């Protein structure tokens, strides 16, 4: 039981590894997740109680005033209601313990959680003479955990300061900039310090694509035969003493001229140049490179990759024991522990031979801007756990990701590949002309690390590496064929999720812990959409970026954001004051906000109309006026703002009601046949309905009387015009049965609902998380989601707060305190009264609440009573009414005066009662001082 000292039952050998104080008394250990707690508890034994905080326990309330720039950026922290019970459990467990060990993750977020837990426990006065220690471990293995317990430290104050600064910045940007967006740009959702800069990257690429003008060029490639009859290809690279670059042959006439000369030419080898080359392996994975490679090789979204990596880190049951399979997955370090290198070299020798083991271990240094390198790269905790032996103990995606991490780590310590790159120059003589051709090839002499692993690429290479046949100078060659091909230059490719993460890392935007969440926010906000593994900037996102570039240009500059990250890093190194960084930022930022306050929406739209003109008004095929209204013919098209965002409308409104989306081709396609279902031979349609577009199998005539066609909704964020036949068939296959629940034997199904994808078991619905895919989610993952949903208890519709009863009103019944959309309030008998800003929701007393409710009731607040059923009319009643006996006017005026007097008295009494007892219980901390010791961690998610 909690609060009881218990002797540790450990062997004499184990006892030697721990100080006496560790095994004589109860130690409370705090980690983030229950899975982690369960694993670590097994490692530490009965003298330890490992409890989970379930992530962050406090945050800045989502309301104005949580960060006060005028009070040296004082912050008000609010305990997460879900965490309150867990914190109480932790406080109770400390009653009989001697030591509190904070063992959250070894990064900024983990340090922040430890600090918050400690601060709350201090406020609860749960800490007496307890010894408080902070331990960190990079892997959840018995060795790593027990070693960490021997080397405790205090919470890192510099990391806490950096966390404070990062969280305050994200809050100030989000809560200052987002309302400006809502007022000046109706339909916009939000803006964030890092989120907006990442969005700009995507939208800038869209602008590059729109501005791109294709250029024609031609290539001439001859297939030649050696004297031994071996064929190879050579490209035209020069003519008459001049080099020919890739784009130099710009017309078909020029290409035809070269073709005639090559068809008449005789060919001979001029030079053969073979040079040795080496290719070195890539460094082990960082968070960024793991996300990139998993996206390239498996199509995993960054959020999905991180969720799988989290499970591999926290531990998998192997042979009856839960153990972590990889090291901590949020890192930008590329170095690995010397003992792991030794183990990797041993595995390489056993599996590939000593020729593949380099003479000296390889050491790596990070190339990314602002890399911290505080932690190891991501690697297996035990190199001897080869992927083939682990695949049976992991689900499909876990096995694939583990294999990727294992291969990359082992390959990073293997010998380099040895190559031979050959270049053959050829002369073609035709009459008085001399033309130059070149063939290139590459041969792998020793595969080295390529025997195990080769990194994927975001884009195709221009040339295929191929082996060339043996040739010598002066060898005569024969022309077998000649390919003359027309090409057009292509615009730069849109970012994939992998290449966007890579670019953000190169620019120093964001941090390993934030890449996945930033991309997810952009997709959830509808600012970008993922189509064929490429990110497309949506109109909504482009308008937001145009607005920010027009009025807040400095704050979406790549260098500014990267420099701010550097400042935060300097805070974590204890080099500069976090308040000074915030002060420098806030002075300029609030000035920019003040400058735009007086601008009218129409003025903002005019600026955006000009800035987005090329996107909104593309050239017409007939060469006509791009802004001429296609409906009335004499109106001008311009940018307008509505409840759901910006759109294009006619200047002759309301006479002309023509409107369209921003992109000229943005109209959705409806009633479109995609193909024929192979099972039923019915057509699959995309249709437009009253509640939005949907997929339908067949037409009503294809079904029996009374039977309705099978339909499926189109997921949020997917345009009807983008739905392809295979995707439509998948949507129509829902809901699908995933399998039987292992405990009940009842089926678990997956489907799409009003609020997104879900899994269902009996009467329990659980929403899928970021990275889960409704079409291929497996039974293990589904069972986990169902279990987590049941553990959380039933959800409230629309997240409504059930409230806390604080007593009874004299006449209206129970008084309840609730949190609402517009702030906290008290309610009784259908009368709702807002709690004033100077009274904290959790601190309001019953007399204060009654006074507020009475004041509200006096103003006419509350639900209107239902009208009683009218009695049947009688002759007497009718006569009295006719005589005016029931006329109301005679009694209304006196009643009104009385009500006014009552209202005035009630208001005065309520204000007096509130004024006399109002108290604030907000937790206001001045970071470093609040904890006594300097505190930890950095949090960068925020409004990013």
mmCIF file of C-alpha atoms in Angstrom, residues 336-498:
data_model
loop_
_atom_site.group_PDB
_atom_site.id
_atom_site.type_symbol
_atom_site.label_atom_id
_atom_site.label_comp_id
_atom_site.label_asym_id
_atom_site.label_seq_id
_atom_site.Cartn_x
_atom_site.Cartn_y
_atom_site.Cartn_z
ATOM 1 C CA UNK A 336 26.108 6.422 -30.310
ATOM 2 C CA UNK A 337 27.462 4.908 -27.127
ATOM 3 C CA UNK A 338 30.919 3.241 -27.440
ATOM 4 C CA UNK A 339 29.552 -0.032 -26.020
ATOM 5 C CA UNK A 340 26.858 -0.054 -28.722
ATOM 6 C CA UNK A 341 29.515 0.552 -31.397
ATOM 7 C CA UNK A 342 31.504 -2.417 -30.080
ATOM 8 C CA UNK A 343 28.390 -4.579 -30.197
ATOM 9 C CA UNK A 344 27.560 -3.414 -33.740
ATOM 10 C CA UNK A 345 31.081 -4.237 -34.973
ATOM 11 C CA UNK A 346 30.727 -7.712 -33.486
ATOM 12 C CA UNK A 347 27.411 -8.284 -35.290
ATOM 13 C CA UNK A 348 28.921 -7.085 -38.586
ATOM 14 C CA UNK A 349 31.825 -9.541 -38.257
ATOM 15 C CA UNK A 350 29.475 -12.422 -37.440
ATOM 16 C CA UNK A 351 26.993 -11.710 -40.239
ATOM 17 C CA UNK A 352 29.214 -10.352 -43.037
ATOM 18 C CA UNK A 353 32.832 -11.180 -42.200
ATOM 19 C CA UNK A 354 35.795 -9.114 -41.057
ATOM 20 C CA UNK A 355 36.191 -7.454 -44.468
ATOM 21 C CA UNK A 356 33.039 -5.455 -43.695
ATOM 22 C CA UNK A 357 34.342 -4.202 -40.318
ATOM 23 C CA UNK A 358 36.346 -0.944 -40.700
ATOM 24 C CA UNK A 359 39.723 -0.635 -39.002
ATOM 25 C CA UNK A 360 38.422 2.024 -36.598
ATOM 26 C CA UNK A 361 34.918 2.755 -35.280
ATOM 27 C CA UNK A 362 33.074 5.480 -37.179
ATOM 28 C CA UNK A 363 32.274 8.756 -35.416
ATOM 29 C CA UNK A 364 29.611 11.183 -36.655
ATOM 30 C CA UNK A 365 28.780 14.843 -36.126
ATOM 31 C CA UNK A 366 25.424 16.499 -36.816
ATOM 32 C CA UNK A 367 25.160 18.744 -39.885
ATOM 33 C CA UNK A 368 21.720 20.176 -39.120
ATOM 34 C CA UNK A 369 21.457 23.825 -38.113
ATOM 35 C CA UNK A 370 21.043 24.338 -34.345
ATOM 36 C CA UNK A 371 21.531 20.621 -33.604
ATOM 37 C CA UNK A 372 21.772 19.952 -29.856
ATOM 38 C CA UNK A 373 23.429 16.517 -29.862
ATOM 39 C CA UNK A 374 22.591 16.118 -26.175
ATOM 40 C CA UNK A 375 21.372 12.556 -26.709
ATOM 41 C CA UNK A 376 22.397 9.512 -28.660
ATOM 42 C CA UNK A 377 21.093 8.778 -32.119
ATOM 43 C CA UNK A 378 18.143 6.386 -32.379
ATOM 44 C CA UNK A 379 19.482 2.838 -32.248
ATOM 45 C CA UNK A 380 18.498 -0.640 -31.043
ATOM 46 C CA UNK A 381 19.162 -1.201 -27.343
ATOM 47 C CA UNK A 382 20.653 -4.596 -28.175
ATOM 48 C CA UNK A 383 22.278 -5.039 -31.594
ATOM 49 C CA UNK A 384 22.061 -8.821 -31.319
ATOM 50 C CA UNK A 385 18.254 -8.622 -31.608
ATOM 51 C CA UNK A 386 18.182 -9.070 -35.352
ATOM 52 C CA UNK A 387 15.016 -8.030 -37.231
ATOM 53 C CA UNK A 388 14.139 -11.559 -38.401
ATOM 54 C CA UNK A 389 14.037 -12.818 -34.809
ATOM 55 C CA UNK A 390 11.919 -9.842 -33.685
ATOM 56 C CA UNK A 391 9.344 -9.835 -36.488
ATOM 57 C CA UNK A 392 7.234 -12.555 -34.819
ATOM 58 C CA UNK A 393 6.960 -10.500 -31.626
ATOM 59 C CA UNK A 394 5.958 -7.205 -33.272
ATOM 60 C CA UNK A 395 3.071 -6.087 -35.433
ATOM 61 C CA UNK A 396 3.791 -5.306 -39.082
ATOM 62 C CA UNK A 397 4.585 -1.601 -38.780
ATOM 63 C CA UNK A 398 6.609 -2.080 -35.596
ATOM 64 C CA UNK A 399 8.669 -4.789 -37.288
ATOM 65 C CA UNK A 400 9.290 -2.611 -40.351
ATOM 66 C CA UNK A 401 10.396 0.384 -38.312
ATOM 67 C CA UNK A 402 12.594 -1.724 -36.038
ATOM 68 C CA UNK A 403 14.247 -3.314 -39.064
ATOM 69 C CA UNK A 404 14.873 0.132 -40.567
ATOM 70 C CA UNK A 405 16.517 1.399 -37.349
ATOM 71 C CA UNK A 406 18.582 -1.774 -36.924
ATOM 72 C CA UNK A 407 19.853 -1.753 -40.506
ATOM 73 C CA UNK A 408 20.709 1.933 -40.445
ATOM 74 C CA UNK A 409 22.607 1.574 -37.175
ATOM 75 C CA UNK A 410 24.575 -1.504 -38.248
ATOM 76 C CA UNK A 411 25.295 -0.012 -41.687
ATOM 77 C CA UNK A 412 26.634 3.163 -40.060
ATOM 78 C CA UNK A 413 29.523 1.101 -38.618
ATOM 79 C CA UNK A 414 30.248 -0.949 -41.764
ATOM 80 C CA UNK A 415 33.060 -0.523 -44.264
ATOM 81 C CA UNK A 416 32.621 1.964 -47.126
ATOM 82 C CA UNK A 417 31.536 0.761 -50.554
ATOM 83 C CA UNK A 418 34.290 0.839 -53.194
ATOM 84 C CA UNK A 419 33.197 1.935 -56.659
ATOM 85 C CA UNK A 420 34.748 2.510 -60.052
ATOM 86 C CA UNK A 421 33.314 5.369 -62.071
ATOM 87 C CA UNK A 422 34.056 5.212 -65.774
ATOM 88 C CA UNK A 423 33.714 7.988 -68.358
ATOM 89 C CA UNK A 424 34.086 7.200 -72.074
ATOM 90 C CA UNK A 425 34.429 10.083 -74.581
ATOM 91 C CA UNK A 426 33.520 9.327 -78.194
ATOM 92 C CA UNK A 427 34.065 11.279 -81.396
ATOM 93 C CA UNK A 428 31.562 11.180 -84.260
ATOM 94 C CA UNK A 429 32.851 12.579 -87.586
ATOM 95 C CA UNK A 430 30.446 13.486 -90.356
ATOM 96 C CA UNK A 431 31.989 15.316 -93.304
ATOM 97 C CA UNK A 432 33.609 18.443 -91.958
ATOM 98 C CA UNK A 433 31.768 18.261 -88.605
ATOM 99 C CA UNK A 434 32.998 16.723 -85.382
ATOM 100 C CA UNK A 435 30.450 15.822 -82.697
ATOM 101 C CA UNK A 436 31.243 14.684 -79.146
ATOM 102 C CA UNK A 437 29.351 12.010 -77.202
ATOM 103 C CA UNK A 438 29.885 10.736 -73.677
ATOM 104 C CA UNK A 439 28.965 7.551 -71.841
ATOM 105 C CA UNK A 440 29.184 7.195 -68.058
ATOM 106 C CA UNK A 441 28.945 4.156 -65.867
ATOM 107 C CA UNK A 442 29.613 2.923 -62.377
ATOM 108 C CA UNK A 443 30.743 -0.450 -61.089
ATOM 109 C CA UNK A 444 30.622 -1.604 -57.459
ATOM 110 C CA UNK A 445 33.962 -3.265 -56.713
ATOM 111 C CA UNK A 446 33.153 -3.919 -53.008
ATOM 112 C CA UNK A 447 29.635 -3.431 -51.701
ATOM 113 C CA UNK A 448 30.533 -2.680 -48.075
ATOM 114 C CA UNK A 449 27.521 -1.205 -46.228
ATOM 115 C CA UNK A 450 25.449 -1.421 -49.447
ATOM 116 C CA UNK A 451 25.172 -5.135 -48.750
ATOM 117 C CA UNK A 452 22.787 -4.210 -45.954
ATOM 118 C CA UNK A 453 21.282 -0.774 -46.503
ATOM 119 C CA UNK A 454 20.829 2.016 -49.046
ATOM 120 C CA UNK A 455 19.127 5.308 -48.203
ATOM 121 C CA UNK A 456 15.984 6.228 -50.115
ATOM 122 C CA UNK A 457 15.650 9.366 -52.218
ATOM 123 C CA UNK A 458 12.880 11.960 -52.423
ATOM 124 C CA UNK A 459 13.304 12.464 -56.160
ATOM 125 C CA UNK A 460 14.534 10.321 -59.023
ATOM 126 C CA UNK A 461 18.107 10.614 -60.193
ATOM 127 C CA UNK A 462 18.621 11.990 -63.721
ATOM 128 C CA UNK A 463 20.965 9.259 -64.840
ATOM 129 C CA UNK A 464 20.890 5.562 -64.106
ATOM 130 C CA UNK A 465 24.160 4.168 -62.896
ATOM 131 C CA UNK A 466 25.079 1.319 -65.197
ATOM 132 C CA UNK A 467 28.064 -0.846 -66.038
ATOM 133 C CA UNK A 468 29.858 -0.014 -69.300
ATOM 134 C CA UNK A 469 31.390 -2.715 -71.511
ATOM 135 C CA UNK A 470 35.168 -2.929 -71.865
ATOM 136 C CA UNK A 471 36.569 -0.417 -74.360
ATOM 137 C CA UNK A 472 39.941 1.035 -75.323
ATOM 138 C CA UNK A 473 40.947 4.323 -76.970
ATOM 139 C CA UNK A 474 40.642 4.326 -80.781
ATOM 140 C CA UNK A 475 38.125 1.435 -80.783
ATOM 141 C CA UNK A 476 35.785 1.811 -83.748
ATOM 142 C CA UNK A 477 32.111 1.798 -82.793
ATOM 143 C CA UNK A 478 28.956 1.120 -84.758
ATOM 144 C CA UNK A 479 25.686 3.003 -84.375
ATOM 145 C CA UNK A 480 22.815 0.660 -83.603
ATOM 146 C CA UNK A 481 20.106 3.295 -83.124
ATOM 147 C CA UNK A 482 19.566 6.974 -82.417
ATOM 148 C CA UNK A 483 16.916 8.375 -80.074
ATOM 149 C CA UNK A 484 15.895 12.010 -80.601
ATOM 150 C CA UNK A 485 13.562 13.037 -77.759
ATOM 151 C CA UNK A 486 11.658 16.211 -77.004
ATOM 152 C CA UNK A 487 11.496 17.290 -73.342
ATOM 153 C CA UNK A 488 10.067 20.147 -71.310
ATOM 154 C CA UNK A 489 11.520 21.417 -68.087
ATOM 155 C CA UNK A 490 9.382 20.656 -65.036
ATOM 156 C CA UNK A 491 8.541 22.899 -62.090
ATOM 157 C CA UNK A 492 10.127 22.155 -58.712
ATOM 158 C CA UNK A 493 8.334 19.243 -57.033
ATOM 159 C CA UNK A 494 5.957 19.866 -54.164
ATOM 160 C CA UNK A 495 7.227 18.884 -50.756
ATOM 161 C CA UNK A 496 6.608 15.409 -49.481
ATOM 162 C CA UNK A 497 6.277 15.138 -45.723
ATOM 163 C CA UNK A 498 9.833 13.776 -45.664
#
